[in-house]
mmCIF file of C-alpha atoms in Angstrom:
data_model
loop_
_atom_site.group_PDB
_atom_site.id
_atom_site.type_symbol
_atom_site.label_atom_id
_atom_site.label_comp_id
_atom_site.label_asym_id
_atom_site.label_seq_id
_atom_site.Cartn_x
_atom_site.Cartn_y
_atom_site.Cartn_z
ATOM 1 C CA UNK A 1 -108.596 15.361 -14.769
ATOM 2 C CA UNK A 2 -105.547 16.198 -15.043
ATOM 3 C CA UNK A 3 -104.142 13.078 -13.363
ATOM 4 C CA UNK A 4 -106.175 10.977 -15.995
ATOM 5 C CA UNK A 5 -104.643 12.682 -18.903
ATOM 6 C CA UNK A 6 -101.258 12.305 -17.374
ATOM 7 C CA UNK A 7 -101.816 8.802 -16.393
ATOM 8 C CA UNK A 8 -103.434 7.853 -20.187
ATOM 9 C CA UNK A 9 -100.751 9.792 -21.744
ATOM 10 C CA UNK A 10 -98.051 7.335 -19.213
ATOM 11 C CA UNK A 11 -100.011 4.512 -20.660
ATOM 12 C CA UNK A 12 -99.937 5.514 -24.443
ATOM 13 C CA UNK A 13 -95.901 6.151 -23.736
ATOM 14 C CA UNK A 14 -95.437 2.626 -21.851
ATOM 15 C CA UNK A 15 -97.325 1.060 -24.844
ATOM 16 C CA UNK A 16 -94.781 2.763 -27.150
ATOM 17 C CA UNK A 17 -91.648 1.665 -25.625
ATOM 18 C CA UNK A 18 -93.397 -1.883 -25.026
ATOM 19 C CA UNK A 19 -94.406 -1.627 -29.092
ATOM 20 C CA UNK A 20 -90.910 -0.494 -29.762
ATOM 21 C CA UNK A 21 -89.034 -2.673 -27.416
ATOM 22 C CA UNK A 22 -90.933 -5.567 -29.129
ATOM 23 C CA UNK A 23 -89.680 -4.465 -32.731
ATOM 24 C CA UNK A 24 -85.950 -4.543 -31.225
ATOM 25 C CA UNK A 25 -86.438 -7.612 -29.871
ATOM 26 C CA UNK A 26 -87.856 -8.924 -32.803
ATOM 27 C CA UNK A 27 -85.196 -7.228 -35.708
ATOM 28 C CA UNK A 28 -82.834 -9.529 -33.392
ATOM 29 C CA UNK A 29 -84.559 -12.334 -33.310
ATOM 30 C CA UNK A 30 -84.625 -12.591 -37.019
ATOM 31 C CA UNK A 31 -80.780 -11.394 -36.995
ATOM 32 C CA UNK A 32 -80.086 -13.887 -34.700
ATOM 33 C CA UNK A 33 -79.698 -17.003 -36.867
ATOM 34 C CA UNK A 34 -77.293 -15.026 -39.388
ATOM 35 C CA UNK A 35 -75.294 -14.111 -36.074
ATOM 36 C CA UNK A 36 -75.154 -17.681 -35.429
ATOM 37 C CA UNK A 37 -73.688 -18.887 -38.529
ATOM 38 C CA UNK A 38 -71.251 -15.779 -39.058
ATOM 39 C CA UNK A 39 -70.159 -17.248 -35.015
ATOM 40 C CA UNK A 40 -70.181 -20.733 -36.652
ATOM 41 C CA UNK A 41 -68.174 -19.675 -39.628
ATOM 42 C CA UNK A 42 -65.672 -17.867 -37.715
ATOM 43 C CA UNK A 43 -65.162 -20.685 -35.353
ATOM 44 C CA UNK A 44 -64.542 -22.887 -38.535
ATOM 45 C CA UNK A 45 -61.865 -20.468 -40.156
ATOM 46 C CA UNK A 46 -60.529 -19.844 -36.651
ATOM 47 C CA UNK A 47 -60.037 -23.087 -36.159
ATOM 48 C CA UNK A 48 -59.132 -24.068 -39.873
ATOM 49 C CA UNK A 49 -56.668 -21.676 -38.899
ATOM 50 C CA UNK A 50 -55.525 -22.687 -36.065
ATOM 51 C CA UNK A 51 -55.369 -26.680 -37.636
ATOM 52 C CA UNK A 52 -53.461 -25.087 -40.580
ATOM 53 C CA UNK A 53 -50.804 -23.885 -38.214
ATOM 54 C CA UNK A 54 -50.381 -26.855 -36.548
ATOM 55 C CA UNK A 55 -50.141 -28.696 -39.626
ATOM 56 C CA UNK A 56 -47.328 -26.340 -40.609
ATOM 57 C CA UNK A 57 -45.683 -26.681 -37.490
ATOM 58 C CA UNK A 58 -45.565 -30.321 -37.327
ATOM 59 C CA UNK A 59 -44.755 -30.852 -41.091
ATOM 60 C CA UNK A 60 -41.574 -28.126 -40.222
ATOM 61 C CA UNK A 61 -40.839 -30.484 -37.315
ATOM 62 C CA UNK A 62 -41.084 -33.278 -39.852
ATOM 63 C CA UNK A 63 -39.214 -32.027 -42.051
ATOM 64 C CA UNK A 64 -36.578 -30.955 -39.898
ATOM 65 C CA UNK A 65 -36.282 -34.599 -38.701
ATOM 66 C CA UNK A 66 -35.865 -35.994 -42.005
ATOM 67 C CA UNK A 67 -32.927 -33.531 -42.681
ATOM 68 C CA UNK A 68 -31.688 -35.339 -39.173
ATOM 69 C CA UNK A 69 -32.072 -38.742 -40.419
ATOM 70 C CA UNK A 70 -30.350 -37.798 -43.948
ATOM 71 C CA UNK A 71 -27.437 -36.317 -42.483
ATOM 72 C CA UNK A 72 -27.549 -39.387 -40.113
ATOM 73 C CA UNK A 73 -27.270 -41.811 -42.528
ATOM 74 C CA UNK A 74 -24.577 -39.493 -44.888
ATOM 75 C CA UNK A 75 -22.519 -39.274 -41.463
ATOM 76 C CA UNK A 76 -22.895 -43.518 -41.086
ATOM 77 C CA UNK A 77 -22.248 -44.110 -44.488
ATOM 78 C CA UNK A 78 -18.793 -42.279 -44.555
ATOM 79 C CA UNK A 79 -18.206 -43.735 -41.403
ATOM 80 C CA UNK A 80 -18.776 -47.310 -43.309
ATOM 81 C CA UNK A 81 -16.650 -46.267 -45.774
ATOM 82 C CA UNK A 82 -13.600 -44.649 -43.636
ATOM 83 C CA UNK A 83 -14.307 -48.414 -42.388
ATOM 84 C CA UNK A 84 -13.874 -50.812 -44.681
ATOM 85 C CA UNK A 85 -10.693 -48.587 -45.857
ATOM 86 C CA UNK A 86 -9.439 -49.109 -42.637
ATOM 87 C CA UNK A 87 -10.206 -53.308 -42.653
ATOM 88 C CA UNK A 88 -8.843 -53.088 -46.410
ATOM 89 C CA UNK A 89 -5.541 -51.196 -45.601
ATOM 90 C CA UNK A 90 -5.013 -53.776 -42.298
ATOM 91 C CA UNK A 91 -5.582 -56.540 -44.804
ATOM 92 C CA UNK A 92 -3.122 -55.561 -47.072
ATOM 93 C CA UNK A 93 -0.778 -55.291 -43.676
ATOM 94 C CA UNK A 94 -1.774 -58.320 -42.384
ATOM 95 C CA UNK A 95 -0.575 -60.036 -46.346
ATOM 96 C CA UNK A 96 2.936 -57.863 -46.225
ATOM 97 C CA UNK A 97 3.463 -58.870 -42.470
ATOM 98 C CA UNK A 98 2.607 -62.734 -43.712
ATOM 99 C CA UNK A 99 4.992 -62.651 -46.732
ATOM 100 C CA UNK A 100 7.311 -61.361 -44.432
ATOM 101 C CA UNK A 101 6.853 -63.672 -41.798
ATOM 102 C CA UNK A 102 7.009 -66.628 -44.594
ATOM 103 C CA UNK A 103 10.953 -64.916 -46.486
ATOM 104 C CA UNK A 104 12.731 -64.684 -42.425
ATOM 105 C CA UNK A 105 10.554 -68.890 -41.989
ATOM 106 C CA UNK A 106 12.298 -69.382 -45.110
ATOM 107 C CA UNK A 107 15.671 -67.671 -44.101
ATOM 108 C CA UNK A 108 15.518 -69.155 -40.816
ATOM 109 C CA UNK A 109 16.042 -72.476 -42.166
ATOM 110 C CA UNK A 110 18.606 -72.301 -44.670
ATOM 111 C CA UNK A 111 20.386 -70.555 -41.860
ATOM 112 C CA UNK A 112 19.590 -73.980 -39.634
ATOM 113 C CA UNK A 113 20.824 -75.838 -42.756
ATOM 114 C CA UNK A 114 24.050 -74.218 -42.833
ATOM 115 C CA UNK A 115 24.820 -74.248 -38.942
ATOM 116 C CA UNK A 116 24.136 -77.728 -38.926
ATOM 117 C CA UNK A 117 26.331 -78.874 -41.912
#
């Protein structure tokens, strides 16, 4: 008899952890789709996150190569300028050296003029 009871009562105890199991297993279940979409949501903010530094990154990069390309074009536009400075001073060395040349043309010959009077 004894064996009975203790079998029935191993029954009514195996029942209990089966009924008890099942509530687990169902509490979960219905948890499970909130789980899913707080997983969802923090794999969108993660990622938003993730996207937002990358963004930043690349618009610091960008940013950085504009500041390139400004000073670039400052540094070519002096450079333009230190030029045509340079072509405008050899101009006005290129008219003196004319002139110049034209007074001794102009010398030369009245010397000619005189040696051969």
């Amino acid at each position: 008899m004894e064996a009975s009871i203790s079998a029935h009562s191993e029954g009514m105890a195996q029942n209990s952890l089966r009924d008890y199991f099942n509530e687990i297993v169902l509490a979960i279940l219905e948890m499970f789709p909130i789980e899913v979409q707080v997983a969802r949501l923090q794999g969108f903010f993660l990622n938003s996150q993730m996207n937002i530094r990358r963004l930043q990154s690349l618009n610091k990069e960008f940013f950085q190569k504009v500041a390139d390309v400004e000073a670039e074009a400052k540094r070519l536009n002096a450079e333009a300028f230190i030029t045509d400075k340079v072509i405008e001073a050899f101009k006005v060395w290129h008219a003196k050296d004319e002139s110049k040349i034209g007074l001794l043309t102009t010398k030369n010959k009245e010397i000619k003029k005189k040696v051969h009077l």
